[in-house]
Structure formats: structure tokens, C-alpha cells
PDB file of C-alpha atoms in Angstrom:
ATOM      1  CA  MET A 773    -137.898 109.785 -91.040  1.00 83.00           C
ATOM      2  CA  ASN A 774    -140.413 107.997 -93.244  1.00 89.00           C
ATOM      3  CA  GLN A 775    -139.573 105.167 -95.607  1.00 89.00           C
ATOM      4  CA  GLU A 776    -139.391 107.384 -98.686  1.00 92.00           C
ATOM      5  CA  GLN A 777    -137.014 109.831 -96.996  1.00 93.00           C
ATOM      6  CA  ARG A 778    -134.906 106.976 -95.658  1.00 95.00           C
ATOM      7  CA  GLN A 779    -134.611 105.413 -99.110  1.00 96.00           C
ATOM      8  CA  ALA A 780    -133.591 108.702-100.755  1.00 96.00           C
ATOM      9  CA  ILE A 781    -130.899 109.432 -98.139  1.00 97.00           C
ATOM     10  CA  TYR A 782    -129.727 105.820 -98.246  1.00 98.00           C
ATOM     11  CA  GLN A 783    -129.259 105.895-102.016  1.00 97.00           C
ATOM     12  CA  GLN A 784    -127.336 109.166-101.857  1.00 98.00           C
ATOM     13  CA  ALA A 785    -125.146 107.913 -99.011  1.00 98.00           C
ATOM     14  CA  LYS A 786    -124.472 104.659-100.873  1.00 98.00           C
ATOM     15  CA  ASP A 787    -123.437 106.554-104.016  1.00 98.00           C
ATOM     16  CA  TRP A 788    -121.003 108.685-102.000  1.00 98.00           C
ATOM     17  CA  VAL A 789    -119.561 105.676-100.183  1.00 98.00           C
ATOM     18  CA  LEU A 790    -118.911 103.806-103.425  1.00 98.00           C
ATOM     19  CA  GLU A 791    -117.406 106.889-105.048  1.00 97.00           C
ATOM     20  CA  ALA A 792    -115.107 107.489-102.090  1.00 97.00           C
ATOM     21  CA  GLY A 793    -114.058 103.852-102.113  1.00 97.00           C
ATOM     22  CA  LYS A 794    -113.233 104.011-105.819  1.00 97.00           C
ATOM     23  CA  THR A 795    -111.016 107.034-105.181  1.00 95.00           C
ATOM     24  CA  ILE A 796    -109.202 105.265-102.358  1.00 94.00           C
ATOM     25  CA  ARG A 797    -108.555 102.200-104.496  1.00 96.00           C
ATOM     26  CA  PHE A 798    -107.229 104.382-107.319  1.00 93.00           C
ATOM     27  CA  LYS A 799    -104.850 106.197-104.947  1.00 89.00           C
ATOM     28  CA  ILE A 800    -103.966 103.275-102.679  1.00 90.00           C
ATOM     29  CA  ASN A 801    -100.308 103.243-103.724  1.00 87.00           C
ATOM     30  CA  ASP A 802     -99.807 107.012-103.785  1.00 84.00           C
ATOM     31  CA  PRO A 803     -97.352 108.466-101.250  1.00 77.00           C
ATOM     32  CA  LEU A 804     -99.059 109.299 -97.959  1.00 72.00           C
ATOM     33  CA  THR A 805     -98.503 111.929 -95.322  1.00 70.00           C
ATOM     34  CA  ILE A 806     -98.953 110.050 -92.045  1.00 65.00           C
ATOM     35  CA  SER A 807     -99.211 111.693 -88.635  1.00 66.00           C
ATOM     36  CA  THR A 808    -100.336 110.665 -85.153  1.00 60.00           C
ATOM     37  CA  LYS A 809    -103.106 111.870 -82.883  1.00 59.00           C
ATOM     38  CA  SER A 810    -103.592 110.683 -79.294  1.00 54.00           C
ATOM     39  CA  ASN A 811    -100.590 108.314 -79.274  1.00 56.00           C
ATOM     40  CA  PRO A 812     -97.915 106.997 -81.668  1.00 53.00           C
ATOM     41  CA  ASN A 813    -100.212 104.167 -82.800  1.00 49.00           C
ATOM     42  CA  ASP A 814    -103.234 106.439 -83.445  1.00 52.00           C
ATOM     43  CA  LEU A 815    -102.558 107.179 -87.092  1.00 57.00           C
ATOM     44  CA  VAL A 816    -104.187 109.604 -89.473  1.00 65.00           C
ATOM     45  CA  THR A 817    -103.349 110.099 -93.131  1.00 76.00           C
ATOM     46  CA  THR A 818    -104.099 112.599 -95.852  1.00 85.00           C
ATOM     47  CA  MET A 819    -106.506 109.999 -97.253  1.00 87.00           C
ATOM     48  CA  ASP A 820    -108.532 109.986 -93.989  1.00 85.00           C
ATOM     49  CA  ARG A 821    -108.863 113.752 -94.101  1.00 88.00           C
ATOM     50  CA  ASP A 822    -109.552 113.990 -97.821  1.00 90.00           C
ATOM     51  CA  THR A 823    -112.219 111.280 -97.636  1.00 93.00           C
ATOM     52  CA  GLU A 824    -113.921 112.898 -94.678  1.00 93.00           C
ATOM     53  CA  TYR A 825    -113.912 116.260 -96.451  1.00 94.00           C
ATOM     54  CA  PHE A 826    -115.505 114.615 -99.481  1.00 96.00           C
ATOM     55  CA  PHE A 827    -118.401 113.404 -97.322  1.00 97.00           C
ATOM     56  CA  THR A 828    -118.863 116.481 -95.172  1.00 96.00           C
ATOM     57  CA  SER A 829    -118.766 118.946 -98.070  1.00 96.00           C
ATOM     58  CA  ASN A 830    -121.291 116.909-100.063  1.00 97.00           C
ATOM     59  CA  ILE A 831    -123.599 116.458 -97.070  1.00 97.00           C
ATOM     60  CA  LYS A 832    -123.526 120.161 -96.217  1.00 96.00           C
ATOM     61  CA  GLN A 833    -124.262 121.103 -99.823  1.00 97.00           C
ATOM     62  CA  THR A 834    -127.040 118.536-100.313  1.00 97.00           C
ATOM     63  CA  TYR A 835    -128.578 118.516 -96.830  1.00 97.00           C
ATOM     64  CA  PRO A 836    -127.720 121.861 -95.175  1.00 96.00           C
ATOM     65  CA  ASP A 837    -130.018 121.158 -92.222  1.00 96.00           C
ATOM     66  CA  HIS A 838    -128.294 117.856 -91.351  1.00 97.00           C
ATOM     67  CA  ALA A 839    -125.558 117.648 -88.708  1.00 96.00           C
ATOM     68  CA  ILE A 840    -122.336 115.633 -88.886  1.00 96.00           C
ATOM     69  CA  VAL A 841    -120.248 113.773 -86.306  1.00 95.00           C
ATOM     70  CA  SER A 842    -116.923 112.702 -87.797  1.00 90.00           C
ATOM     71  CA  GLU A 843    -113.429 111.714 -86.786  1.00 80.00           C
ATOM     72  CA  GLU A 844    -111.043 114.103 -88.474  1.00 75.00           C
ATOM     73  CA  GLY A 845    -112.482 117.489 -87.534  1.00 79.00           C
ATOM     74  CA  TYR A 846    -114.784 118.446 -90.406  1.00 81.00           C
ATOM     75  CA  GLY A 847    -117.980 117.711 -88.487  1.00 81.00           C
ATOM     76  CA  ASP A 848    -120.070 119.676 -86.012  1.00 87.00           C
ATOM     77  CA  GLU A 849    -119.810 120.053 -82.240  1.00 85.00           C
ATOM     78  CA  LEU A 850    -123.052 118.461 -81.018  1.00 91.00           C
ATOM     79  CA  GLU A 851    -124.661 118.225 -77.617  1.00 87.00           C
ATOM     80  CA  SER A 852    -127.569 116.062 -78.809  1.00 91.00           C
ATOM     81  CA  LEU A 853    -128.579 113.824 -81.689  1.00 94.00           C
ATOM     82  CA  ASP A 854    -131.748 115.802 -82.413  1.00 96.00           C
ATOM     83  CA  GLY A 855    -132.627 115.988 -86.088  1.00 96.00           C
ATOM     84  CA  THR A 856    -130.762 114.093 -88.810  1.00 97.00           C
ATOM     85  CA  VAL A 857    -127.144 113.331 -87.933  1.00 97.00           C
ATOM     86  CA  TRP A 858    -124.529 111.629 -90.123  1.00 98.00           C
ATOM     87  CA  ILE A 859    -121.841 109.790 -88.145  1.00 97.00           C
ATOM     88  CA  ILE A 860    -118.809 109.108 -90.324  1.00 97.00           C
ATOM     89  CA  ASP A 861    -115.493 107.299 -90.144  1.00 95.00           C
ATOM     90  CA  PRO A 862    -113.747 107.911 -93.477  1.00 95.00           C
ATOM     91  CA  ILE A 863    -111.243 105.092 -92.947  1.00 94.00           C
ATOM     92  CA  ASP A 864    -111.886 102.719 -90.085  1.00 95.00           C
ATOM     93  CA  GLY A 865    -108.734 100.693 -89.607  1.00 92.00           C
ATOM     94  CA  THR A 866    -106.164 103.316 -90.572  1.00 88.00           C
ATOM     95  CA  MET A 867    -103.287 101.174 -89.324  1.00 88.00           C
ATOM     96  CA  ASN A 868    -104.403  98.379 -91.637  1.00 93.00           C
ATOM     97  CA  PHE A 869    -104.732 100.918 -94.455  1.00 91.00           C
ATOM     98  CA  VAL A 870    -101.165 102.117 -93.886  1.00 89.00           C
ATOM     99  CA  HIS A 871     -99.469  98.771 -93.281  1.00 90.00           C
ATOM    100  CA  GLN A 872    -101.579  96.243 -95.211  1.00 93.00           C
ATOM    101  CA  LYS A 873    -103.487  98.285 -97.809  1.00 92.00           C
ATOM    102  CA  ARG A 874    -106.547  96.188 -96.988  1.00 95.00           C
ATOM    103  CA  ASN A 875    -108.844  95.280 -94.050  1.00 96.00           C
ATOM    104  CA  PHE A 876    -110.188  98.813 -93.620  1.00 97.00           C
ATOM    105  CA  ALA A 877    -113.629 100.265 -94.236  1.00 97.00           C
ATOM    106  CA  ILE A 878    -115.655 103.393 -94.800  1.00 97.00           C
ATOM    107  CA  SER A 879    -118.367 103.603 -92.137  1.00 98.00           C
ATOM    108  CA  VAL A 880    -121.410 105.867 -92.448  1.00 98.00           C
ATOM    109  CA  GLY A 881    -124.387 105.876 -90.095  1.00 98.00           C
ATOM    110  CA  VAL A 882    -127.407 108.171 -90.397  1.00 98.00           C
ATOM    111  CA  TYR A 883    -129.446 108.764 -87.236  1.00 98.00           C
ATOM    112  CA  GLN A 884    -132.739 110.541 -86.757  1.00 97.00           C
ATOM    113  CA  ASP A 885    -133.375 111.920 -83.253  1.00 96.00           C
ATOM    114  CA  GLY A 886    -130.925 109.378 -81.853  1.00 96.00           C
ATOM    115  CA  ILE A 887    -132.333 106.377 -83.722  1.00 96.00           C
ATOM    116  CA  GLY A 888    -130.167 104.577 -86.247  1.00 97.00           C
ATOM    117  CA  GLU A 889    -131.897 104.716 -89.625  1.00 98.00           C
ATOM    118  CA  ILE A 890    -129.143 103.828 -92.119  1.00 98.00           C
ATOM    119  CA  GLY A 891    -125.866 101.958 -91.848  1.00 98.00           C
ATOM    120  CA  LEU A 892    -123.204 101.487 -94.515  1.00 98.00           C
ATOM    121  CA  ILE A 893    -119.899  99.656 -94.032  1.00 98.00           C
ATOM    122  CA  TYR A 894    -117.755  99.391 -97.151  1.00 98.00           C
ATOM    123  CA  ASP A 895    -114.816  96.993 -97.228  1.00 98.00           C
ATOM    124  CA  VAL A 896    -113.016  99.109 -99.791  1.00 97.00           C
ATOM    125  CA  MET A 897    -110.382  96.771-101.185  1.00 97.00           C
ATOM    126  CA  ALA A 898    -112.694  93.746-101.256  1.00 97.00           C
ATOM    127  CA  ASP A 899    -115.440  95.893-102.843  1.00 98.00           C
ATOM    128  CA  VAL A 900    -118.017  94.519-100.398  1.00 98.00           C
ATOM    129  CA  LEU A 901    -120.785  96.750 -99.047  1.00 98.00           C
ATOM    130  CA  PHE A 902    -122.719  95.882 -95.895  1.00 98.00           C
ATOM    131  CA  SER A 903    -125.842  97.997 -95.589  1.00 98.00           C
ATOM    132  CA  ALA A 904    -129.090  98.327 -93.692  1.00 98.00           C
ATOM    133  CA  LYS A 905    -132.126 100.541 -93.365  1.00 98.00           C
ATOM    134  CA  ARG A 906    -134.087 100.396 -90.132  1.00 97.00           C
ATOM    135  CA  GLY A 907    -136.860  97.818 -90.349  1.00 96.00           C
ATOM    136  CA  GLU A 908    -135.866  96.649 -93.835  1.00 97.00           C
ATOM    137  CA  GLY A 909    -133.160  94.079 -93.151  1.00 97.00           C
ATOM    138  CA  ALA A 910    -129.421  94.030 -93.759  1.00 98.00           C
ATOM    139  CA  PHE A 911    -127.494  93.166 -96.893  1.00 98.00           C
ATOM    140  CA  LYS A 912    -124.053  92.101 -98.064  1.00 98.00           C
ATOM    141  CA  ASN A 913    -123.848  93.698-101.479  1.00 97.00           C
ATOM    142  CA  GLU A 914    -127.266  92.793-102.926  1.00 93.00           C
ATOM    143  CA  SER A 915    -127.753  89.604-100.902  1.00 98.00           C
ATOM    144  CA  PRO A 916    -129.907  89.757 -97.756  1.00 98.00           C
ATOM    145  CA  LEU A 917    -128.217  88.701 -94.536  1.00 98.00           C
ATOM    146  CA  PRO A 918    -130.196  86.097 -92.571  1.00 97.00           C
ATOM    147  CA  GLN A 919    -131.173  86.539 -88.964  1.00 96.00           C
ATOM    148  CA  LEU A 920    -128.481  85.375 -86.583  1.00 96.00           C
ATOM    149  CA  SER A 921    -128.688  81.699 -85.671  1.00 93.00           C
ATOM    150  CA  GLU A 922    -130.485  80.722 -82.486  1.00 91.00           C
ATOM    151  CA  ASN A 923    -128.629  77.405 -82.454  1.00 90.00           C
ATOM    152  CA  LYS A 924    -125.448  78.830 -81.018  1.00 88.00           C
ATOM    153  CA  SER A 925    -123.523  77.432 -78.095  1.00 90.00           C
ATOM    154  CA  PHE A 926    -121.497  79.891 -76.049  1.00 92.00           C
ATOM    155  CA  TYR A 927    -118.656  77.391 -75.942  1.00 93.00           C
ATOM    156  CA  GLU A 928    -118.601  77.161 -79.743  1.00 94.00           C
ATOM    157  CA  SER A 929    -118.521  80.933 -80.231  1.00 95.00           C
ATOM    158  CA  ILE A 930    -115.821  82.921 -81.965  1.00 96.00           C
ATOM    159  CA  LEU A 931    -115.308  86.417 -80.564  1.00 94.00           C
ATOM    160  CA  GLY A 932    -113.637  89.512 -81.910  1.00 93.00           C
ATOM    161  CA  LEU A 933    -111.709  90.560 -78.821  1.00 86.00           C
ATOM    162  CA  ASN A 934    -109.568  93.646 -78.607  1.00 75.00           C
ATOM    163  CA  HIS A 935    -106.285  92.656 -76.979  1.00 69.00           C
ATOM    164  CA  PHE A 936    -106.405  95.558 -74.496  1.00 65.00           C
ATOM    165  CA  TRP A 937    -108.915  93.484 -72.516  1.00 59.00           C
ATOM    166  CA  LEU A 938    -106.001  91.241 -71.642  1.00 58.00           C
ATOM    167  CA  CYS A 939    -103.247  93.751 -71.004  1.00 59.00           C
ATOM    168  CA  ASP A 940    -104.810  96.736 -69.210  1.00 57.00           C
ATOM    169  CA  ASN A 941    -105.388  95.559 -65.651  1.00 58.00           C
ATOM    170  CA  ARG A 942    -106.351  99.061 -64.536  1.00 56.00           C
ATOM    171  CA  LEU A 943    -109.843  98.517 -65.986  1.00 60.00           C
ATOM    172  CA  VAL A 944    -110.442  94.768 -66.098  1.00 69.00           C
ATOM    173  CA  ASP A 945    -109.473  91.628 -64.244  1.00 74.00           C
ATOM    174  CA  GLU A 946    -107.232  89.962 -66.774  1.00 76.00           C
ATOM    175  CA  LYS A 947    -107.737  86.539 -65.165  1.00 80.00           C
ATOM    176  CA  VAL A 948    -111.477  86.694 -65.879  1.00 81.00           C
ATOM    177  CA  MET A 949    -110.826  87.702 -69.471  1.00 80.00           C
ATOM    178  CA  GLN A 950    -108.200  84.985 -69.881  1.00 82.00           C
ATOM    179  CA  SER A 951    -110.831  82.523 -68.690  1.00 85.00           C
ATOM    180  CA  LEU A 952    -113.174  83.815 -71.401  1.00 86.00           C
ATOM    181  CA  VAL A 953    -110.525  83.236 -74.085  1.00 87.00           C
ATOM    182  CA  LYS A 954    -110.063  79.676 -72.849  1.00 89.00           C
ATOM    183  CA  THR A 955    -113.823  79.001 -72.682  1.00 90.00           C
ATOM    184  CA  VAL A 956    -114.980  80.067 -76.159  1.00 92.00           C
ATOM    185  CA  ARG A 957    -113.922  78.291 -79.330  1.00 93.00           C
ATOM    186  CA  GLY A 958    -111.638  81.086 -80.512  1.00 93.00           C
ATOM    187  CA  THR A 959    -110.893  84.794 -80.668  1.00 92.00           C
ATOM    188  CA  ARG A 960    -109.935  87.088 -83.521  1.00 92.00           C
ATOM    189  CA  THR A 961    -108.659  90.655 -83.882  1.00 90.00           C
ATOM    190  CA  TYR A 962    -109.241  92.318 -87.260  1.00 92.00           C
ATOM    191  CA  GLY A 963    -108.173  95.887 -86.545  1.00 91.00           C
ATOM    192  CA  SER A 964    -111.341  97.549 -87.825  1.00 95.00           C
ATOM    193  CA  ALA A 965    -114.347  97.933 -85.568  1.00 95.00           C
ATOM    194  CA  ALA A 966    -116.621  98.466 -88.554  1.00 97.00           C
ATOM    195  CA  LEU A 967    -115.552  95.184 -90.144  1.00 98.00           C
ATOM    196  CA  GLU A 968    -115.927  93.405 -86.796  1.00 97.00           C
ATOM    197  CA  PHE A 969    -119.528  94.648 -86.591  1.00 98.00           C
ATOM    198  CA  ALA A 970    -120.059  93.479 -90.168  1.00 98.00           C
ATOM    199  CA  GLY A 971    -118.665  90.086 -89.178  1.00 98.00           C
ATOM    200  CA  VAL A 972    -121.182  89.813 -86.335  1.00 97.00           C
ATOM    201  CA  ALA A 973    -124.036  90.771 -88.664  1.00 98.00           C
ATOM    202  CA  GLU A 974    -122.902  88.196 -91.193  1.00 97.00           C
ATOM    203  CA  GLY A 975    -122.522  85.544 -88.510  1.00 96.00           C
ATOM    204  CA  ILE A 976    -118.871  84.769 -89.231  1.00 96.00           C
ATOM    205  CA  ILE A 977    -118.032  85.863 -85.682  1.00 97.00           C
ATOM    206  CA  ASP A 978    -120.504  85.661 -82.832  1.00 97.00           C
ATOM    207  CA  GLY A 979    -119.552  88.728 -80.868  1.00 96.00           C
ATOM    208  CA  TYR A 980    -117.162  91.651 -80.665  1.00 95.00           C
ATOM    209  CA  MET A 981    -115.932  93.335 -77.495  1.00 90.00           C
ATOM    210  CA  THR A 982    -113.666  96.333 -77.070  1.00 87.00           C
ATOM    211  CA  MET A 983    -112.900  98.859 -74.401  1.00 82.00           C
ATOM    212  CA  ASP A 984    -112.930 102.276 -76.026  1.00 84.00           C
ATOM    213  CA  LEU A 985    -114.593 103.261 -79.286  1.00 91.00           C
ATOM    214  CA  ALA A 986    -115.906 106.548 -80.648  1.00 93.00           C
ATOM    215  CA  PRO A 987    -119.390 106.964 -82.141  1.00 95.00           C
ATOM    216  CA  TRP A 988    -118.033 106.976 -85.715  1.00 95.00           C
ATOM    217  CA  ASP A 989    -116.493 103.526 -85.133  1.00 95.00           C
ATOM    218  CA  ILE A 990    -119.845 101.921 -84.324  1.00 97.00           C
ATOM    219  CA  ALA A 991    -122.732 104.023 -85.692  1.00 97.00           C
ATOM    220  CA  ALA A 992    -123.184 102.141 -88.964  1.00 98.00           C
ATOM    221  CA  GLY A 993    -122.461  98.770 -87.414  1.00 98.00           C
ATOM    222  CA  ILE A 994    -125.166  99.122 -84.775  1.00 98.00           C
ATOM    223  CA  VAL A 995    -127.826  99.648 -87.469  1.00 98.00           C
ATOM    224  CA  ILE A 996    -126.621  96.659 -89.474  1.00 98.00           C
ATOM    225  CA  VAL A 997    -126.313  94.311 -86.501  1.00 98.00           C
ATOM    226  CA  ASN A 998    -129.770  95.359 -85.264  1.00 98.00           C
ATOM    227  CA  GLU A 999    -131.276  94.337 -88.592  1.00 98.00           C
ATOM    228  CA  THR A1000    -129.892  90.790 -88.264  1.00 98.00           C
ATOM    229  CA  GLY A1001    -131.264  90.403 -84.734  1.00 97.00           C
ATOM    230  CA  GLY A1002    -128.040  91.168 -82.882  1.00 97.00           C
ATOM    231  CA  LYS A1003    -127.691  93.184 -79.711  1.00 96.00           C
ATOM    232  CA  THR A1004    -125.306  96.054 -78.915  1.00 97.00           C
ATOM    233  CA  THR A1005    -124.639  97.680 -75.540  1.00 95.00           C
ATOM    234  CA  ASN A1006    -121.556  98.846 -73.782  1.00 91.00           C
ATOM    235  CA  ALA A1007    -119.443  96.016 -72.439  1.00 82.00           C
ATOM    236  CA  PHE A1008    -121.299  96.004 -69.129  1.00 83.00           C
ATOM    237  CA  GLY A1009    -124.849  95.889 -70.452  1.00 89.00           C
ATOM    238  CA  GLU A1010    -125.580  99.608 -70.394  1.00 91.00           C
ATOM    239  CA  PRO A1011    -126.929 101.686 -73.322  1.00 94.00           C
ATOM    240  CA  ILE A1012    -124.467 103.160 -75.797  1.00 94.00           C
ATOM    241  CA  ASN A1013    -124.010 106.935 -75.671  1.00 94.00           C
ATOM    242  CA  MET A1014    -123.571 108.027 -79.284  1.00 94.00           C
ATOM    243  CA  LEU A1015    -121.963 111.339 -78.301  1.00 92.00           C
ATOM    244  CA  GLN A1016    -119.014 109.952 -76.369  1.00 92.00           C
ATOM    245  CA  GLN A1017    -116.456 107.145 -76.162  1.00 91.00           C
ATOM    246  CA  ASN A1018    -117.861 103.764 -75.120  1.00 90.00           C
ATOM    247  CA  SER A1019    -116.806 100.273 -74.298  1.00 87.00           C
ATOM    248  CA  VAL A1020    -118.740  98.082 -76.727  1.00 92.00           C
ATOM    249  CA  MET A1021    -120.236  94.631 -76.934  1.00 92.00           C
ATOM    250  CA  THR A1022    -122.166  93.526 -79.994  1.00 96.00           C
ATOM    251  CA  CYS A1023    -123.166  89.919 -80.422  1.00 96.00           C
ATOM    252  CA  ASN A1024    -125.630  87.198 -81.208  1.00 96.00           C
ATOM    253  CA  PRO A1025    -128.286  87.590 -78.471  1.00 95.00           C
ATOM    254  CA  VAL A1026    -128.031  83.886 -77.628  1.00 95.00           C
ATOM    255  CA  ILE A1027    -124.628  84.441 -75.995  1.00 94.00           C
ATOM    256  CA  TYR A1028    -125.262  87.960 -74.687  1.00 93.00           C
ATOM    257  CA  GLU A1029    -126.370  87.241 -71.122  1.00 90.00           C
ATOM    258  CA  GLN A1030    -123.572  84.792 -70.449  1.00 88.00           C
ATOM    259  CA  LEU A1031    -120.967  87.214 -71.800  1.00 87.00           C
ATOM    260  CA  ILE A1032    -122.310  90.052 -69.686  1.00 85.00           C
ATOM    261  CA  GLU A1033    -122.927  88.248 -66.398  1.00 78.00           C
ATOM    262  CA  GLU A1034    -120.095  85.735 -66.298  1.00 75.00           C
ATOM    263  CA  TYR A1035    -117.307  87.747 -67.877  1.00 70.00           C
ATOM    264  CA  THR A1036    -117.544  91.456 -68.469  1.00 70.00           C
ATOM    265  CA  LYS A1037    -119.324  92.334 -65.210  1.00 61.00           C
ATOM    266  CA  LYS A1038    -117.066  90.052 -63.206  1.00 59.00           C
ATOM    267  CA  GLY A1039    -114.050  91.354 -65.073  1.00 58.00           C
ATOM    268  CA  ARG A1040    -114.797  95.024 -64.449  1.00 60.00           C
ATOM    269  CA  LYS A1041    -112.591  96.855 -61.985  1.00 55.00           C
TER     270      LYS A1041
END
């Protein structure tokens, strides 16, 4: 994908994201049909499905040769990321959407032959768009995001840390993870992986770790974090597979090695 193609697709994707966000804000107080998927806390609403359909129908009409990976079933069944692939989460943070009516995001990543080219994370209710094009930097609305600080102490770090690290001792040693919580300055849980990635890119948190995310949760965020100098792997230092569920660690590279070696690798069962 050359720069001209990337810019054209970026502008179209941005227009769709902002339009979808406007619709969600307009309908935010409408009655919702809410159902569950994998467990009683895995929620999906009519708004999730309607928003995903908006994206997939427009993509298929505008770019019929592009493929789609998406959460609610309107995408394609893919065995590779060859060609141009849109990876979409129509509402990341559905529980926040249902219970809080804020702290959720639209997440759209565009990949070319497995390489992240475009990332868009839209904090809908705050009307804040995080965006990036590969090699061209990352932005919060129209303001460029600086490169992540190199003057960062591990002990002064704030981490986004999914609480399952601390309560599922089938996969991790909870004592190691409890030690991590006591060692860093603080931890936060926001309930939206996309917004946690945006927080890392912006530098308001220094890292985000979680045990089990789908490609649509992280595709846009990886592109945006990359453009601010951050690093993303699975939680044990291995490459992310964008066609399956992954544990995830994204962070300021200054704290990466210590997180990997002293905590997540030691904490793995």
C-alpha cells in the first residue's frame, strides 16, 4: 500500500468512524436489546450489530476486493491476512456502553499483507479520535502524539492490568502478579482494550496487559502505539497472531524487558 492509497483509505475510514459515532451518540438513550455470547458478562447489543453492519456494508460496496475481520459476524472467514483486511470492533467496551454510556470506542484497523497500515480508535462520547498511518505518526484529534518518554522508571509506571491476571491461577502465578501490582506506582482497569491502547500511545498509562483478546480488540491500537514508539507482543514476548485470540502486552519500550522477564514469564503456568 503506497502513501496515496493509504491516505485515501484512511480518509474514508475516518469519515465512516465519525459518522458511526454520531449515530451512536444520537441513539445512546434509545432502548436496547441486550444479549450474551460466550458467558453472562460477554454482552452484545443491537447497537454493536447495527454499527458493524454499517461498516461492513460500506466496505464491501466501496472496496469489494478487501476482506473484513469483525466481532459480530458480518465479516469474512479468513485463513491469512493476505491483501487488504479491515479489522473492526464496532463497540469496544460494550459493558461500559450498556452500564455507563461512556468509556467505549469504535476500533478500526486496516492491514495490508499482515502489516498494520491504519489505526483509528474513536472515544465516541468524548468525541476524541486517536489515529495513525504507518510511518506518519499518531494523532489525538488533530494534535500529533509525541514519542513515548525514555525517562521512565519501571517503579513509577502506571499499568492497565486486567483483573483476571490476579484471579485465574490456572494460567498465572497470582503471587508474581500481586508482586507486580505492589512494585509499580499504580494499576488501572478501564474496560475497553482500545482505549487502554490509546492511553499507552498518549503516555497517560505506561503499559497494558491482558490475558485474552481478539484481533478486533487490538488491531487499531497496535498501529497507533507503534507510531509513538511503543511495543506490542503477547504477554510472554511472542509475536501477536492477528487471526486468533492472544494474551497482550503493549507498553513503553523502556519498561518492556523488565515486565516480560521479571513478571509475565515468571508468572506463566
